[in-house]
mmCIF file of C-alpha atoms in Angstrom:
data_model
loop_
_atom_site.group_PDB
_atom_site.id
_atom_site.type_symbol
_atom_site.label_atom_id
_atom_site.label_comp_id
_atom_site.label_asym_id
_atom_site.label_seq_id
_atom_site.Cartn_x
_atom_site.Cartn_y
_atom_site.Cartn_z
ATOM 1 C CA MET W 1 46.640 -26.138 60.522
ATOM 2 C CA MET W 2 47.830 -27.698 57.263
ATOM 3 C CA PHE W 3 46.660 -31.120 58.469
ATOM 4 C CA ARG W 4 43.125 -29.740 58.994
ATOM 5 C CA VAL W 5 43.155 -28.119 55.543
ATOM 6 C CA LEU W 6 44.093 -31.440 53.943
ATOM 7 C CA GLU W 7 41.328 -33.190 55.891
ATOM 8 C CA LEU W 8 38.772 -30.630 54.709
ATOM 9 C CA LEU W 9 39.967 -30.937 51.120
ATOM 10 C CA ALA W 10 39.612 -34.718 51.215
ATOM 11 C CA LEU W 11 36.126 -34.541 52.752
ATOM 12 C CA LEU W 12 34.678 -31.632 50.762
ATOM 13 C CA ALA W 13 36.129 -32.340 47.297
ATOM 14 C CA PRO W 14 33.360 -34.811 46.281
ATOM 15 C CA VAL W 15 30.651 -32.400 47.459
ATOM 16 C CA LEU W 16 32.167 -29.444 45.605
ATOM 17 C CA ALA W 17 32.692 -31.564 42.486
ATOM 18 C CA GLY W 18 29.082 -32.769 42.571
ATOM 19 C CA ALA W 19 27.791 -29.219 43.040
ATOM 20 C CA LEU W 20 29.800 -28.070 40.006
ATOM 21 C CA LEU W 21 28.450 -30.898 37.853
ATOM 22 C CA LEU W 22 24.916 -30.119 38.995
ATOM 23 C CA ARG W 23 25.321 -26.431 38.175
ATOM 24 C CA TYR W 24 26.412 -27.178 34.588
ATOM 25 C CA ARG W 25 24.399 -30.392 34.093
ATOM 26 C CA ARG W 26 22.629 -29.121 30.972
ATOM 27 C CA ARG W 27 25.844 -28.871 28.988
ATOM 28 C CA SER W 28 26.109 -32.650 28.588
ATOM 29 C CA ARG W 29 23.824 -35.326 29.987
ATOM 30 C CA ALA W 30 26.434 -38.041 29.418
ATOM 31 C CA ALA W 31 29.180 -36.081 31.206
ATOM 32 C CA PHE W 32 26.802 -35.314 34.068
ATOM 33 C CA THR W 33 25.852 -38.978 34.492
ATOM 34 C CA TRP W 34 29.403 -40.331 34.428
ATOM 35 C CA GLY W 35 30.646 -37.503 36.614
ATOM 36 C CA MET W 36 27.948 -37.845 39.266
ATOM 37 C CA VAL W 37 28.607 -41.583 39.611
ATOM 38 C CA GLY W 38 32.271 -40.716 40.139
ATOM 39 C CA CYS W 39 31.374 -38.066 42.732
ATOM 40 C CA LEU W 40 29.115 -40.507 44.585
ATOM 41 C CA LEU W 41 31.981 -43.006 44.798
ATOM 42 C CA ALA W 42 34.291 -40.251 46.041
ATOM 43 C CA ALA W 43 31.676 -39.230 48.635
ATOM 44 C CA LEU W 44 31.478 -42.859 49.746
ATOM 45 C CA ALA W 45 35.260 -42.802 50.142
ATOM 46 C CA SER W 46 34.910 -39.717 52.359
ATOM 47 C CA GLY W 47 32.372 -41.622 54.438
ATOM 48 C CA VAL W 48 34.881 -44.438 54.814
ATOM 49 C CA SER W 49 37.422 -41.901 56.093
ATOM 50 C CA MET W 50 35.032 -40.634 58.754
ATOM 51 C CA VAL W 51 34.203 -44.048 60.196
ATOM 52 C CA ALA W 52 37.568 -45.770 59.734
ATOM 53 C CA VAL W 53 39.431 -44.417 62.759
ATOM 54 C CA ARG W 54 36.527 -44.746 65.204
ATOM 55 C CA THR W 55 35.682 -48.251 64.033
ATOM 56 C CA SER W 56 39.310 -49.396 64.157
ATOM 57 C CA VAL W 57 39.919 -47.984 67.636
ATOM 58 C CA MET W 58 36.671 -49.393 69.058
ATOM 59 C CA SER W 59 37.280 -52.803 67.512
ATOM 60 C CA SER W 60 40.824 -52.924 68.872
ATOM 61 C CA TYR W 61 39.594 -51.813 72.305
ATOM 62 C CA ARG W 62 36.979 -54.579 72.455
ATOM 63 C CA THR W 63 39.515 -57.263 71.534
ATOM 64 C CA GLY W 64 42.229 -55.921 73.861
ATOM 65 C CA GLY W 65 44.521 -54.945 70.998
ATOM 66 C CA ASP W 66 47.210 -52.260 70.910
ATOM 67 C CA ALA W 67 48.230 -49.483 68.521
ATOM 68 C CA MET W 68 49.612 -51.993 66.010
ATOM 69 C CA ASP W 69 46.187 -53.621 65.779
ATOM 70 C CA VAL W 70 44.667 -50.196 65.090
ATOM 71 C CA LEU W 71 47.212 -49.643 62.301
ATOM 72 C CA ALA W 72 46.403 -53.017 60.753
ATOM 73 C CA GLN W 73 42.669 -52.279 60.697
ATOM 74 C CA LEU W 74 43.214 -48.759 59.394
ATOM 75 C CA GLY W 75 45.162 -50.311 56.519
ATOM 76 C CA TRP W 76 42.106 -52.233 55.311
ATOM 77 C CA TRP W 77 39.931 -49.139 55.464
ATOM 78 C CA ALA W 78 42.587 -47.096 53.667
ATOM 79 C CA TRP W 79 42.755 -49.570 50.794
ATOM 80 C CA LEU W 80 38.977 -49.446 50.407
ATOM 81 C CA ARG W 81 39.012 -45.644 50.321
ATOM 82 C CA PHE W 82 41.922 -45.671 47.893
ATOM 83 C CA ALA W 83 40.113 -48.018 45.485
ATOM 84 C CA LEU W 84 36.931 -45.922 45.585
ATOM 85 C CA LEU W 85 38.824 -42.683 44.894
ATOM 86 C CA VAL W 86 40.805 -44.165 42.010
ATOM 87 C CA LEU W 87 37.617 -45.533 40.433
ATOM 88 C CA ALA W 88 35.948 -42.141 40.926
ATOM 89 C CA ALA W 89 38.840 -40.427 39.120
ATOM 90 C CA VAL W 90 38.600 -42.886 36.209
ATOM 91 C CA LEU W 91 34.862 -42.209 35.813
ATOM 92 C CA LEU W 92 35.470 -38.459 35.889
ATOM 93 C CA ILE W 93 38.077 -38.794 33.143
ATOM 94 C CA VAL W 94 35.423 -40.567 31.075
ATOM 95 C CA ALA W 95 33.027 -37.708 31.886
ATOM 96 C CA ALA W 96 35.604 -35.168 30.708
ATOM 97 C CA LEU W 97 36.056 -36.921 27.353
ATOM 98 C CA VAL W 98 32.522 -38.011 26.370
ATOM 99 C CA ASP W 99 30.111 -36.042 24.193
ATOM 100 C CA ARG W 100 32.725 -33.588 22.997
ATOM 101 C CA GLY W 101 32.082 -33.525 19.266
ATOM 102 C CA GLY W 102 34.173 -30.690 17.883
ATOM 103 C CA ASP W 103 34.571 -28.942 21.219
ATOM 104 C CA PRO W 104 38.124 -28.561 22.550
ATOM 105 C CA ARG W 105 39.155 -30.956 25.289
ATOM 106 C CA PRO W 106 40.312 -29.418 28.594
ATOM 107 C CA VAL W 107 43.714 -31.088 28.378
ATOM 108 C CA GLY W 108 45.304 -28.931 31.063
ATOM 109 C CA TRP W 109 42.628 -29.679 33.639
ATOM 110 C CA ILE W 110 42.668 -33.380 32.834
ATOM 111 C CA ALA W 111 46.464 -33.394 33.136
ATOM 112 C CA GLY W 112 46.257 -31.571 36.475
ATOM 113 C CA GLY W 113 43.708 -34.063 37.774
ATOM 114 C CA LEU W 114 45.825 -36.988 36.589
ATOM 115 C CA LEU W 115 48.962 -35.521 38.190
ATOM 116 C CA ALA W 116 47.213 -35.062 41.542
ATOM 117 C CA GLY W 117 45.844 -38.604 41.283
ATOM 118 C CA LEU W 118 49.236 -40.084 40.434
ATOM 119 C CA LEU W 119 50.811 -38.255 43.374
ATOM 120 C CA GLY W 120 48.105 -39.737 45.596
ATOM 121 C CA VAL W 121 48.896 -43.197 44.243
ATOM 122 C CA ALA W 122 52.602 -42.563 44.858
ATOM 123 C CA VAL W 123 51.908 -41.563 48.475
ATOM 124 C CA ARG W 124 50.001 -44.838 48.932
ATOM 125 C CA GLY W 125 53.194 -46.687 47.978
ATOM 126 C CA VAL W 126 55.380 -44.862 50.508
ATOM 127 C CA GLU W 127 56.353 -46.986 53.487
ATOM 128 C CA VAL W 128 56.097 -45.110 56.768
ATOM 129 C CA PRO W 129 58.748 -46.244 59.287
ATOM 130 C CA VAL W 130 57.038 -47.227 62.521
ATOM 131 C CA PRO W 131 58.971 -45.777 65.488
ATOM 132 C CA ASP W 132 59.284 -47.389 68.889
ATOM 133 C CA HIS W 133 56.488 -45.180 70.197
ATOM 134 C CA GLU W 134 53.310 -46.875 68.902
ATOM 135 C CA GLY W 135 51.138 -43.781 69.307
ATOM 136 C CA LEU W 136 53.513 -41.778 67.103
ATOM 137 C CA GLY W 137 53.348 -44.555 64.512
ATOM 138 C CA VAL W 138 49.550 -44.238 64.355
ATOM 139 C CA VAL W 139 49.832 -40.462 63.916
ATOM 140 C CA LEU W 140 52.375 -40.799 61.079
ATOM 141 C CA VAL W 141 50.246 -43.338 59.240
ATOM 142 C CA MET W 142 47.152 -41.146 59.606
ATOM 143 C CA MET W 143 49.054 -38.126 58.271
ATOM 144 C CA LYS W 144 50.178 -40.145 55.260
ATOM 145 C CA GLU W 145 46.644 -41.344 54.560
ATOM 146 C CA THR W 146 45.263 -37.819 54.950
ATOM 147 C CA LEU W 147 47.756 -36.505 52.379
ATOM 148 C CA GLU W 148 46.872 -39.351 50.030
ATOM 149 C CA ALA W 149 43.125 -38.687 50.385
ATOM 150 C CA ALA W 150 43.636 -34.937 49.875
ATOM 151 C CA LEU W 151 45.592 -35.473 46.647
ATOM 152 C CA LEU W 152 42.998 -37.905 45.304
ATOM 153 C CA GLY W 153 40.237 -35.517 46.388
ATOM 154 C CA LEU W 154 41.965 -32.695 44.516
ATOM 155 C CA SER W 155 42.142 -35.017 41.501
ATOM 156 C CA VAL W 156 38.376 -35.563 41.704
ATOM 157 C CA LEU W 157 37.758 -31.816 41.914
ATOM 158 C CA LEU W 158 40.003 -30.935 38.951
ATOM 159 C CA LEU W 159 38.517 -33.691 36.808
ATOM 160 C CA ALA W 160 35.001 -32.496 37.655
ATOM 161 C CA VAL W 161 35.983 -29.087 36.287
ATOM 162 C CA ALA W 162 37.312 -30.820 33.167
ATOM 163 C CA ALA W 163 34.019 -32.713 32.754
ATOM 164 C CA VAL W 164 32.002 -29.510 32.266
ATOM 165 C CA ALA W 165 34.682 -27.172 30.878
ATOM 166 C CA HIS W 166 34.777 -25.902 27.288
ATOM 167 C CA ARG W 167 31.239 -27.055 26.476
ATOM 168 C CA PRO W 168 28.751 -24.718 24.793
ATOM 169 C CA PRO W 169 25.798 -23.582 26.934
ATOM 170 C CA ALA W 170 22.758 -25.740 26.236
ATOM 171 C CA HIS W 171 20.208 -23.307 27.690
ATOM 172 C CA ALA W 172 19.706 -19.551 27.875
ATOM 173 C CA ASP W 173 20.059 -19.592 31.668
ATOM 174 C CA ASP W 174 23.417 -21.333 31.312
ATOM 175 C CA ALA W 175 24.749 -18.807 28.815
ATOM 176 C CA GLY W 176 25.142 -16.104 31.444
ATOM 177 C CA ARG W 177 27.130 -18.251 33.832
ATOM 178 C CA ALA W 178 30.886 -18.036 34.148
ATOM 179 C CA GLU W 179 32.979 -20.654 32.380
ATOM 180 C CA PRO W 180 33.637 -23.519 34.846
ATOM 181 C CA THR W 181 37.400 -23.098 34.589
ATOM 182 C CA GLU W 182 37.126 -19.415 35.503
ATOM 183 C CA LEU W 183 34.780 -20.236 38.372
ATOM 184 C CA ALA W 184 37.285 -22.826 39.643
ATOM 185 C CA ARG W 185 40.160 -20.332 39.423
ATOM 186 C CA ARG W 186 38.213 -17.750 41.420
ATOM 187 C CA ALA W 187 37.319 -20.326 44.061
ATOM 188 C CA GLY W 188 40.957 -21.433 44.285
ATOM 189 C CA VAL W 189 42.208 -17.870 44.720
ATOM 190 C CA ALA W 190 39.549 -17.165 47.372
ATOM 191 C CA ALA W 191 40.411 -20.358 49.272
ATOM 192 C CA TRP W 192 44.128 -19.520 49.194
ATOM 193 C CA ARG W 193 43.502 -15.982 50.459
ATOM 194 C CA LEU W 194 41.335 -17.333 53.273
ATOM 195 C CA TYR W 195 44.071 -19.787 54.232
ATOM 196 C CA THR W 196 46.856 -17.182 54.216
ATOM 197 C CA ASP W 197 44.704 -14.654 56.133
ATOM 198 C CA THR W 198 43.928 -17.302 58.752
ATOM 199 C CA ARG W 199 47.629 -18.070 59.175
ATOM 200 C CA ARG W 200 48.447 -14.368 59.649
ATOM 201 C CA THR W 201 45.885 -13.970 62.427
ATOM 202 C CA ARG W 202 47.097 -17.000 64.399
#
């Protein structure tokens, strides 16, 4: 169950981040531009995740390779995804800092995004011991990469909140909307309740 949640977080984080930026796009054109480029890179990283396993397995099958060949090919895809997600996080940090003027900076949200990103980077550096059973080795590596992608996806999501947080409404329609940080907190609480309720019913 937790593995599926992490997969969903990694895949949906760029979409949710982009939707948030789009909703509050009038608050800062510069933040919206930088942030959307970052979200597009993160979405591309999610696309890499979806095709990596299938492509690696099919390629290994055609060449008569084994599980170790699959792991080697997955490693190349994982590095590409990792680079895209790190670059996306950097662009979102820029989005969170530009066009602020005298407005307060969302330091807590930026720090949270950086912490999640650094944890993702740390997971990338962890060496997974490959057991004698090759299939189990593939599973362990995939679990590690899923955790890494989920942490970097969470980083993207938190930094997207930071990009639009604590900015004055630029339009009358925007004035009635909830502050992005409050909207993010509500969404987080709702997601956690859904997760815990699902676990109770299993």
